[in-house]
PDB file of C-alpha atoms and ligand atoms in Angstrom:
ATOM      1  CA  MET A1101     153.979 156.013-227.980  1.00 46.00           C
ATOM      2  CA  GLN A1102     150.335 156.440-227.562  1.00 46.00           C
ATOM      3  CA  ILE A1103     148.226 153.372-228.055  1.00 47.00           C
ATOM      4  CA  SER A1104     145.028 154.086-229.869  1.00 48.00           C
ATOM      5  CA  PRO A1105     142.151 153.303-227.515  1.00 47.00           C
ATOM      6  CA  GLN A1106     139.891 152.512-230.484  1.00 50.00           C
ATOM      7  CA  PHE A1107     141.435 149.124-231.189  1.00 47.00           C
ATOM      8  CA  PRO A1108     140.512 147.329-228.002  1.00 51.00           C
ATOM      9  CA  GLN A1109     137.106 149.031-228.012  1.00 56.00           C
ATOM     10  CA  LYS A1110     136.466 147.667-231.484  1.00 54.00           C
ATOM     11  CA  GLN A1111     137.401 144.169-230.325  1.00 56.00           C
ATOM     12  CA  VAL A1112     135.001 144.411-227.408  1.00 52.00           C
ATOM     13  CA  PHE A1113     132.283 145.661-229.661  1.00 52.00           C
ATOM     14  CA  LEU A1114     132.792 142.808-232.180  1.00 51.00           C
ATOM     15  CA  ALA A1115     132.857 140.268-229.394  1.00 54.00           C
ATOM     16  CA  SER A1116     129.659 141.525-227.921  1.00 58.00           C
ATOM     17  CA  LEU A1117     128.061 141.619-231.340  1.00 52.00           C
ATOM     18  CA  LEU A1118     129.039 137.955-231.810  1.00 52.00           C
ATOM     19  CA  ILE A1119     127.604 136.961-228.423  1.00 52.00           C
ATOM     20  CA  THR A1120     124.401 138.889-229.122  1.00 53.00           C
ATOM     21  CA  THR A1121     124.008 137.212-232.518  1.00 51.00           C
ATOM     22  CA  LEU A1122     124.620 133.773-231.009  1.00 48.00           C
ATOM     23  CA  PHE A1123     122.124 134.517-228.214  1.00 51.00           C
ATOM     24  CA  LEU A1124     119.491 135.740-230.652  1.00 49.00           C
ATOM     25  CA  SER A1125     119.869 132.751-233.002  1.00 47.00           C
ATOM     26  CA  CYS A1126     119.511 130.449-229.955  1.00 44.00           C
ATOM     27  CA  GLU A1127     116.452 132.316-228.814  1.00 46.00           C
ATOM     28  CA  LYS A1128     115.001 132.180-232.349  1.00 43.00           C
ATOM     29  CA  LYS A1129     115.396 128.414-232.359  1.00 42.00           C
ATOM     30  CA  GLU A1130     113.548 128.132-229.045  1.00 46.00           C
ATOM     31  CA  THR A1131     110.555 130.113-230.378  1.00 68.00           C
ATOM     32  CA  GLU A1132     110.192 128.265-233.693  1.00 86.00           C
ATOM     33  CA  LEU A1133     106.513 127.436-234.074  1.00 89.00           C
ATOM     34  CA  PRO A1134     105.097 123.975-234.722  1.00 92.00           C
ATOM     35  CA  SER A1135     103.028 123.132-237.831  1.00 93.00           C
ATOM     36  CA  CYS A1136      99.305 123.813-237.451  1.00 92.00           C
ATOM     37  CA  ASP A1137      98.271 120.186-238.106  1.00 91.00           C
ATOM     38  CA  GLY A1138      96.001 119.161-235.258  1.00 89.00           C
ATOM     39  CA  VAL A1139      96.565 122.465-233.380  1.00 92.00           C
ATOM     40  CA  GLU A1140      93.407 123.460-231.443  1.00 92.00           C
ATOM     41  CA  TRP A1141      92.259 127.061-230.953  1.00 94.00           C
ATOM     42  CA  SER A1142      89.437 128.474-228.875  1.00 94.00           C
ATOM     43  CA  TYR A1143      87.910 131.728-227.583  1.00 94.00           C
ATOM     44  CA  THR A1144      89.285 131.451-224.017  1.00 93.00           C
ATOM     45  CA  GLY A1145      92.422 130.588-222.044  1.00 92.00           C
ATOM     46  CA  THR A1146      95.738 129.425-223.440  1.00 94.00           C
ATOM     47  CA  GLU A1147      94.366 128.788-226.926  1.00 95.00           C
ATOM     48  CA  GLY A1148      92.339 132.061-226.925  1.00 96.00           C
ATOM     49  CA  PRO A1149      92.479 134.967-229.353  1.00 96.00           C
ATOM     50  CA  ALA A1150      95.511 136.699-227.771  1.00 96.00           C
ATOM     51  CA  GLU A1151      97.512 133.492-228.278  1.00 96.00           C
ATOM     52  CA  TRP A1152      96.399 132.531-231.823  1.00 97.00           C
ATOM     53  CA  GLU A1153      99.403 134.142-233.511  1.00 96.00           C
ATOM     54  CA  PHE A1154     101.819 132.152-231.332  1.00 95.00           C
ATOM     55  CA  LEU A1155     100.134 128.762-231.642  1.00 96.00           C
ATOM     56  CA  CYS A1156     101.691 127.519-234.893  1.00 94.00           C
ATOM     57  CA  THR A1157     103.343 128.623-238.187  1.00 94.00           C
ATOM     58  CA  ASP A1158     100.207 129.182-240.253  1.00 94.00           C
ATOM     59  CA  TYR A1159      98.482 131.323-237.575  1.00 96.00           C
ATOM     60  CA  THR A1160     101.098 134.090-237.325  1.00 96.00           C
ATOM     61  CA  THR A1161      98.978 136.281-239.582  1.00 97.00           C
ATOM     62  CA  CYS A1162      96.562 136.625-236.615  1.00 98.00           C
ATOM     63  CA  GLY A1163      99.096 139.191-235.370  1.00 97.00           C
ATOM     64  CA  GLY A1164      98.913 141.140-238.644  1.00 97.00           C
ATOM     65  CA  GLU A1165      98.009 144.771-239.378  1.00 97.00           C
ATOM     66  CA  ARG A1166      94.859 144.184-241.379  1.00 98.00           C
ATOM     67  CA  GLN A1167      92.842 142.036-238.996  1.00 98.00           C
ATOM     68  CA  SER A1168      89.113 141.648-238.351  1.00 98.00           C
ATOM     69  CA  PRO A1169      86.757 142.339-236.714  1.00 98.00           C
ATOM     70  CA  VAL A1170      87.038 146.068-236.072  1.00 98.00           C
ATOM     71  CA  ASP A1171      85.034 148.690-234.272  1.00 98.00           C
ATOM     72  CA  ILE A1172      82.980 150.674-236.710  1.00 98.00           C
ATOM     73  CA  SER A1173      82.918 154.367-236.018  1.00 97.00           C
ATOM     74  CA  ASN A1174      83.612 157.544-238.054  1.00 96.00           C
ATOM     75  CA  ALA A1175      83.033 155.752-241.367  1.00 98.00           C
ATOM     76  CA  VAL A1176      83.516 157.983-244.408  1.00 98.00           C
ATOM     77  CA  PRO A1177      80.460 158.202-246.761  1.00 98.00           C
ATOM     78  CA  ASP A1178      81.409 156.944-250.261  1.00 97.00           C
ATOM     79  CA  ASN A1179      78.524 156.417-252.622  1.00 93.00           C
ATOM     80  CA  SER A1180      80.888 155.423-255.460  1.00 95.00           C
ATOM     81  CA  LEU A1181      80.911 151.957-253.828  1.00 95.00           C
ATOM     82  CA  GLY A1182      77.440 151.176-255.279  1.00 94.00           C
ATOM     83  CA  SER A1183      74.617 148.955-253.998  1.00 96.00           C
ATOM     84  CA  LEU A1184      75.212 145.490-252.691  1.00 96.00           C
ATOM     85  CA  GLN A1185      74.994 143.159-255.731  1.00 96.00           C
ATOM     86  CA  TYR A1186      73.897 139.661-254.826  1.00 97.00           C
ATOM     87  CA  ASN A1187      72.022 136.924-256.598  1.00 97.00           C
ATOM     88  CA  TYR A1188      70.918 134.242-254.138  1.00 98.00           C
ATOM     89  CA  GLN A1189      69.134 131.003-254.979  1.00 97.00           C
ATOM     90  CA  GLN A1190      66.761 128.986-252.832  1.00 97.00           C
ATOM     91  CA  THR A1191      68.551 126.401-250.708  1.00 97.00           C
ATOM     92  CA  THR A1192      67.644 123.659-248.207  1.00 96.00           C
ATOM     93  CA  LEU A1193      68.530 123.930-244.522  1.00 95.00           C
ATOM     94  CA  SER A1194      71.735 122.111-243.641  1.00 96.00           C
ATOM     95  CA  LEU A1195      72.929 123.411-240.262  1.00 97.00           C
ATOM     96  CA  VAL A1196      76.202 122.042-238.888  1.00 97.00           C
ATOM     97  CA  ASN A1197      77.606 122.399-235.362  1.00 95.00           C
ATOM     98  CA  ASN A1198      81.367 122.430-236.196  1.00 92.00           C
ATOM     99  CA  GLY A1199      82.492 123.081-232.571  1.00 90.00           C
ATOM    100  CA  HIS A1200      83.287 126.718-233.219  1.00 90.00           C
ATOM    101  CA  THR A1201      80.059 127.987-234.779  1.00 93.00           C
ATOM    102  CA  LEU A1202      76.669 126.999-236.212  1.00 95.00           C
ATOM    103  CA  GLN A1203      77.216 126.908-239.965  1.00 96.00           C
ATOM    104  CA  PHE A1204      74.483 126.978-242.597  1.00 97.00           C
ATOM    105  CA  ASN A1205      75.791 125.218-245.745  1.00 96.00           C
ATOM    106  CA  VAL A1206      74.087 126.394-248.929  1.00 96.00           C
ATOM    107  CA  ALA A1207      73.517 124.850-252.345  1.00 95.00           C
ATOM    108  CA  ALA A1208      75.810 126.014-255.192  1.00 95.00           C
ATOM    109  CA  GLY A1209      74.542 128.833-257.404  1.00 96.00           C
ATOM    110  CA  SER A1210      74.293 131.857-255.060  1.00 98.00           C
ATOM    111  CA  SER A1211      76.791 134.664-255.539  1.00 98.00           C
ATOM    112  CA  MET A1212      77.605 138.333-255.081  1.00 98.00           C
ATOM    113  CA  GLU A1213      79.627 140.771-257.202  1.00 97.00           C
ATOM    114  CA  ILE A1214      82.272 143.335-256.243  1.00 95.00           C
ATOM    115  CA  ASP A1215      84.106 145.430-258.839  1.00 92.00           C
ATOM    116  CA  GLY A1216      82.940 143.141-261.643  1.00 92.00           C
ATOM    117  CA  GLN A1217      84.287 140.027-259.867  1.00 95.00           C
ATOM    118  CA  SER A1218      81.953 137.183-258.877  1.00 97.00           C
ATOM    119  CA  TYR A1219      82.060 135.600-255.365  1.00 98.00           C
ATOM    120  CA  ASP A1220      80.233 132.386-254.720  1.00 98.00           C
ATOM    121  CA  LEU A1221      78.274 132.077-251.488  1.00 98.00           C
ATOM    122  CA  LEU A1222      79.812 129.076-249.625  1.00 97.00           C
ATOM    123  CA  GLN A1223      78.037 129.201-246.255  1.00 97.00           C
ATOM    124  CA  PHE A1224      76.849 131.505-243.512  1.00 97.00           C
ATOM    125  CA  HIS A1225      77.371 131.192-239.775  1.00 97.00           C
ATOM    126  CA  THR A1226      76.747 132.877-236.440  1.00 96.00           C
ATOM    127  CA  HIS A1227      78.702 134.606-233.734  1.00 97.00           C
ATOM    128  CA  THR A1228      77.442 135.372-230.213  1.00 96.00           C
ATOM    129  CA  HIS A1229      77.917 138.194-229.325  1.00 96.00           C
ATOM    130  CA  SER A1230      78.726 140.248-232.449  1.00 98.00           C
ATOM    131  CA  GLU A1231      82.318 140.504-233.642  1.00 98.00           C
ATOM    132  CA  HIS A1232      82.128 143.962-235.250  1.00 98.00           C
ATOM    133  CA  THR A1233      81.096 146.633-232.835  1.00 98.00           C
ATOM    134  CA  LEU A1234      79.380 149.972-233.624  1.00 98.00           C
ATOM    135  CA  ASN A1235      80.839 152.941-231.697  1.00 98.00           C
ATOM    136  CA  ASN A1236      82.253 150.340-229.260  1.00 97.00           C
ATOM    137  CA  GLN A1237      78.824 148.795-228.622  1.00 98.00           C
ATOM    138  CA  GLU A1238      78.419 145.115-229.347  1.00 98.00           C
ATOM    139  CA  PHE A1239      75.214 143.459-230.629  1.00 98.00           C
ATOM    140  CA  PRO A1240      74.008 140.152-229.181  1.00 98.00           C
ATOM    141  CA  MET A1241      74.673 138.266-232.462  1.00 98.00           C
ATOM    142  CA  GLU A1242      76.192 138.639-235.918  1.00 98.00           C
ATOM    143  CA  PHE A1243      75.707 136.517-239.078  1.00 98.00           C
ATOM    144  CA  HIS A1244      78.584 136.166-241.584  1.00 98.00           C
ATOM    145  CA  PHE A1245      77.796 135.304-245.200  1.00 98.00           C
ATOM    146  CA  VAL A1246      81.039 133.947-246.687  1.00 98.00           C
ATOM    147  CA  HIS A1247      81.604 134.292-250.449  1.00 98.00           C
ATOM    148  CA  LYS A1248      84.728 133.187-252.395  1.00 98.00           C
ATOM    149  CA  ASN A1249      86.205 134.371-255.685  1.00 97.00           C
ATOM    150  CA  THR A1250      87.311 131.070-257.172  1.00 94.00           C
ATOM    151  CA  ALA A1251      89.718 132.827-259.573  1.00 95.00           C
ATOM    152  CA  THR A1252      91.685 134.806-256.969  1.00 96.00           C
ATOM    153  CA  GLY A1253      90.917 132.984-253.678  1.00 96.00           C
ATOM    154  CA  ASP A1254      89.732 136.269-252.128  1.00 97.00           C
ATOM    155  CA  LEU A1255      86.714 136.294-249.897  1.00 98.00           C
ATOM    156  CA  ALA A1256      83.833 138.726-249.553  1.00 98.00           C
ATOM    157  CA  VAL A1257      81.932 138.473-246.268  1.00 98.00           C
ATOM    158  CA  ILE A1258      78.645 140.206-245.514  1.00 98.00           C
ATOM    159  CA  GLY A1259      78.130 140.802-241.777  1.00 98.00           C
ATOM    160  CA  VAL A1260      74.597 141.179-240.418  1.00 98.00           C
ATOM    161  CA  TRP A1261      74.099 142.404-236.860  1.00 98.00           C
ATOM    162  CA  VAL A1262      71.247 141.076-234.767  1.00 98.00           C
ATOM    163  CA  SER A1263      69.311 143.180-232.266  1.00 98.00           C
ATOM    164  CA  ALA A1264      66.868 141.816-229.689  1.00 98.00           C
ATOM    165  CA  GLY A1265      63.304 142.470-230.724  1.00 98.00           C
ATOM    166  CA  ALA A1266      60.547 140.687-232.639  1.00 98.00           C
ATOM    167  CA  PRO A1267      60.880 136.898-233.206  1.00 98.00           C
ATOM    168  CA  ASN A1268      62.391 135.986-236.589  1.00 98.00           C
ATOM    169  CA  ALA A1269      59.957 133.762-238.560  1.00 96.00           C
ATOM    170  CA  PHE A1270      62.700 131.838-240.418  1.00 96.00           C
ATOM    171  CA  ILE A1271      64.701 131.109-237.199  1.00 97.00           C
ATOM    172  CA  ALA A1272      61.431 130.079-235.469  1.00 97.00           C
ATOM    173  CA  ASP A1273      61.178 127.176-237.923  1.00 95.00           C
ATOM    174  CA  PHE A1274      64.142 125.332-236.462  1.00 96.00           C
ATOM    175  CA  VAL A1275      65.394 127.034-233.283  1.00 96.00           C
ATOM    176  CA  ALA A1276      64.050 124.218-231.122  1.00 95.00           C
ATOM    177  CA  GLU A1277      66.108 121.693-233.140  1.00 95.00           C
ATOM    178  CA  LEU A1278      69.542 123.358-233.097  1.00 95.00           C
ATOM    179  CA  PRO A1279      72.352 120.723-233.394  1.00 95.00           C
ATOM    180  CA  MET A1280      73.665 120.674-229.791  1.00 92.00           C
ATOM    181  CA  GLU A1281      76.619 118.339-230.251  1.00 93.00           C
ATOM    182  CA  GLU A1282      79.796 119.063-232.198  1.00 94.00           C
ATOM    183  CA  GLY A1283      79.637 117.282-235.570  1.00 95.00           C
ATOM    184  CA  GLU A1284      75.830 117.100-235.536  1.00 96.00           C
ATOM    185  CA  THR A1285      73.879 118.383-238.567  1.00 97.00           C
ATOM    186  CA  LEU A1286      70.224 119.469-238.779  1.00 97.00           C
ATOM    187  CA  GLN A1287      68.507 118.817-242.090  1.00 96.00           C
ATOM    188  CA  ASN A1288      64.730 119.159-241.860  1.00 92.00           C
ATOM    189  CA  GLY A1289      63.849 119.848-245.514  1.00 93.00           C
ATOM    190  CA  LEU A1290      63.211 123.583-244.916  1.00 95.00           C
ATOM    191  CA  SER A1291      63.655 125.625-248.102  1.00 96.00           C
ATOM    192  CA  PHE A1292      64.667 129.302-247.936  1.00 97.00           C
ATOM    193  CA  PHE A1293      66.577 132.132-249.628  1.00 97.00           C
ATOM    194  CA  PRO A1294      69.709 133.094-247.606  1.00 97.00           C
ATOM    195  CA  ASN A1295      68.830 136.823-247.877  1.00 97.00           C
ATOM    196  CA  THR A1296      65.863 136.034-245.623  1.00 97.00           C
ATOM    197  CA  LEU A1297      68.314 137.155-242.946  1.00 98.00           C
ATOM    198  CA  PHE A1298      69.124 140.521-244.543  1.00 98.00           C
ATOM    199  CA  PRO A1299      67.468 143.777-243.354  1.00 98.00           C
ATOM    200  CA  GLU A1300      65.295 145.679-245.807  1.00 97.00           C
ATOM    201  CA  ASN A1301      67.794 148.546-246.236  1.00 98.00           C
ATOM    202  CA  LEU A1302      71.161 147.298-247.454  1.00 98.00           C
ATOM    203  CA  SER A1303      73.375 150.301-246.639  1.00 98.00           C
ATOM    204  CA  TYR A1304      76.775 148.949-245.628  1.00 98.00           C
ATOM    205  CA  TYR A1305      80.199 149.689-244.160  1.00 98.00           C
ATOM    206  CA  SER A1306      83.145 148.558-246.218  1.00 98.00           C
ATOM    207  CA  TYR A1307      86.780 147.842-245.316  1.00 98.00           C
ATOM    208  CA  GLU A1308      89.593 145.385-246.107  1.00 98.00           C
ATOM    209  CA  GLY A1309      90.279 142.826-243.425  1.00 98.00           C
ATOM    210  CA  SER A1310      90.738 139.175-242.535  1.00 98.00           C
ATOM    211  CA  LEU A1311      89.115 135.969-241.415  1.00 98.00           C
ATOM    212  CA  THR A1312      88.109 136.356-237.760  1.00 98.00           C
ATOM    213  CA  THR A1313      89.299 132.822-236.923  1.00 96.00           C
ATOM    214  CA  PRO A1314      92.721 131.161-237.449  1.00 96.00           C
ATOM    215  CA  PRO A1315      94.517 131.348-239.841  1.00 96.00           C
ATOM    216  CA  CYS A1316      93.230 134.982-239.920  1.00 97.00           C
ATOM    217  CA  SER A1317      94.147 135.321-243.635  1.00 97.00           C
ATOM    218  CA  GLU A1318      94.036 138.963-244.763  1.00 98.00           C
ATOM    219  CA  ILE A1319      91.980 138.305-247.866  1.00 98.00           C
ATOM    220  CA  VAL A1320      88.490 139.538-246.973  1.00 98.00           C
ATOM    221  CA  HIS A1321      86.455 142.353-248.527  1.00 98.00           C
ATOM    222  CA  TRP A1322      84.105 143.147-245.642  1.00 98.00           C
ATOM    223  CA  ARG A1323      80.559 144.463-246.078  1.00 98.00           C
ATOM    224  CA  VAL A1324      78.970 145.012-242.677  1.00 98.00           C
ATOM    225  CA  LEU A1325      75.302 146.026-243.057  1.00 98.00           C
ATOM    226  CA  LYS A1326      74.421 149.266-241.322  1.00 98.00           C
ATOM    227  CA  ASN A1327      70.963 148.067-240.320  1.00 98.00           C
ATOM    228  CA  SER A1328      70.460 145.080-238.003  1.00 98.00           C
ATOM    229  CA  ILE A1329      67.804 142.370-238.143  1.00 98.00           C
ATOM    230  CA  GLN A1330      65.780 141.280-235.151  1.00 98.00           C
ATOM    231  CA  LEU A1331      65.546 137.985-233.296  1.00 98.00           C
ATOM    232  CA  SER A1332      63.625 137.574-230.081  1.00 98.00           C
ATOM    233  CA  SER A1333      65.558 137.393-226.809  1.00 98.00           C
ATOM    234  CA  ASP A1334      64.576 133.685-226.572  1.00 97.00           C
ATOM    235  CA  GLN A1335      65.897 132.996-230.058  1.00 97.00           C
ATOM    236  CA  ILE A1336      69.191 134.789-229.262  1.00 97.00           C
ATOM    237  CA  ALA A1337      69.443 132.866-225.986  1.00 96.00           C
ATOM    238  CA  ALA A1338      69.095 129.544-227.853  1.00 96.00           C
ATOM    239  CA  PHE A1339      72.209 130.392-229.992  1.00 95.00           C
ATOM    240  CA  MET A1340      74.082 131.772-226.953  1.00 95.00           C
ATOM    241  CA  ASP A1341      73.427 128.659-224.829  1.00 92.00           C
ATOM    242  CA  LEU A1342      75.013 126.644-227.572  1.00 91.00           C
ATOM    243  CA  GLU A1343      77.876 128.857-228.757  1.00 87.00           C
ATOM    244  CA  HIS A1344      78.593 130.765-225.540  1.00 89.00           C
ATOM    245  CA  THR A1345      81.052 133.469-226.671  1.00 92.00           C
ATOM    246  CA  ASN A1346      82.504 132.756-230.134  1.00 95.00           C
ATOM    247  CA  ALA A1347      83.501 136.327-230.953  1.00 97.00           C
ATOM    248  CA  ARG A1348      87.026 137.552-231.486  1.00 97.00           C
ATOM    249  CA  PRO A1349      87.736 140.935-229.875  1.00 97.00           C
ATOM    250  CA  VAL A1350      88.034 143.971-232.219  1.00 98.00           C
ATOM    251  CA  GLN A1351      91.415 144.601-233.831  1.00 98.00           C
ATOM    252  CA  GLY A1352      93.177 147.921-234.689  1.00 97.00           C
ATOM    253  CA  LEU A1353      92.254 149.626-238.001  1.00 97.00           C
ATOM    254  CA  ASN A1354      95.917 150.639-238.407  1.00 97.00           C
ATOM    255  CA  GLY A1355      95.155 153.367-240.942  1.00 96.00           C
ATOM    256  CA  ARG A1356      92.747 151.306-243.092  1.00 98.00           C
ATOM    257  CA  SER A1357      89.844 153.224-244.571  1.00 97.00           C
ATOM    258  CA  LEU A1358      86.367 152.511-243.299  1.00 98.00           C
ATOM    259  CA  LEU A1359      83.712 153.538-245.826  1.00 98.00           C
ATOM    260  CA  LEU A1360      79.930 153.818-245.741  1.00 98.00           C
ATOM    261  CA  PHE A1361      77.585 153.289-248.651  1.00 98.00           C
ATOM    262  CA  GLU A1362      74.028 154.492-247.953  1.00 97.00           C
ATOM    263  CA  GLU A1363      70.984 153.291-249.879  1.00 95.00           C
TER     264      GLU A1363
HETATM  265 ZN1   ZN B 530      82.429 134.618-238.864  1.00 77.34          ZN
END
């Protein structure tokens, strides 16, 4: 009588499957992430950008497929996007050093519009060097104007690149008083319109992406202006001395479309 060789093979297969499953579930337990309460992140070392997605449960999106910033090259012209629609009100300088960036808080009442939806301007802040790159070239600085759609929770962020050149008159009014310590705020009564920091021509690149800091939520309609503004080398150096490098490296586009609207 011939014994079918399949039977013992099947047993071995099932046993190894069981062992593998046990092993995998053990391994999964070992890599369970902590809650993000009190978890620190930074731009270097063991809490740096490559590690963000592994730091805690709410930061796993940092390893997602629709992340920001990205390199901007080969953008496809699409004039159906329409001009940048914003309505900014005058605000008073309130500049906070939050330990990650210098953040300009603005008074309520400024907004922009995308596809008939209104997004309120919450704040703008700085990165040194730039986060978005143009044909793999970085700029010394980038401003981010963060707007929120209160109905959907989506964000719209306008990125403005900075080139080294002529001194910027608005920045000159407070660059000597930048808040050097984390938690410090500068309020000197200076009144201004946030679009003071926009270039004249508002052509822009458009793509769908994320916050560039943890939790890296993929909820951002990006508008990166094609034209840069200028700050003098000394002005840029003042921000750099304070922020060092607070720029996340560029992330893969992963098939997302990158469009260009030209004024
Ligand atoms: Zn930013």
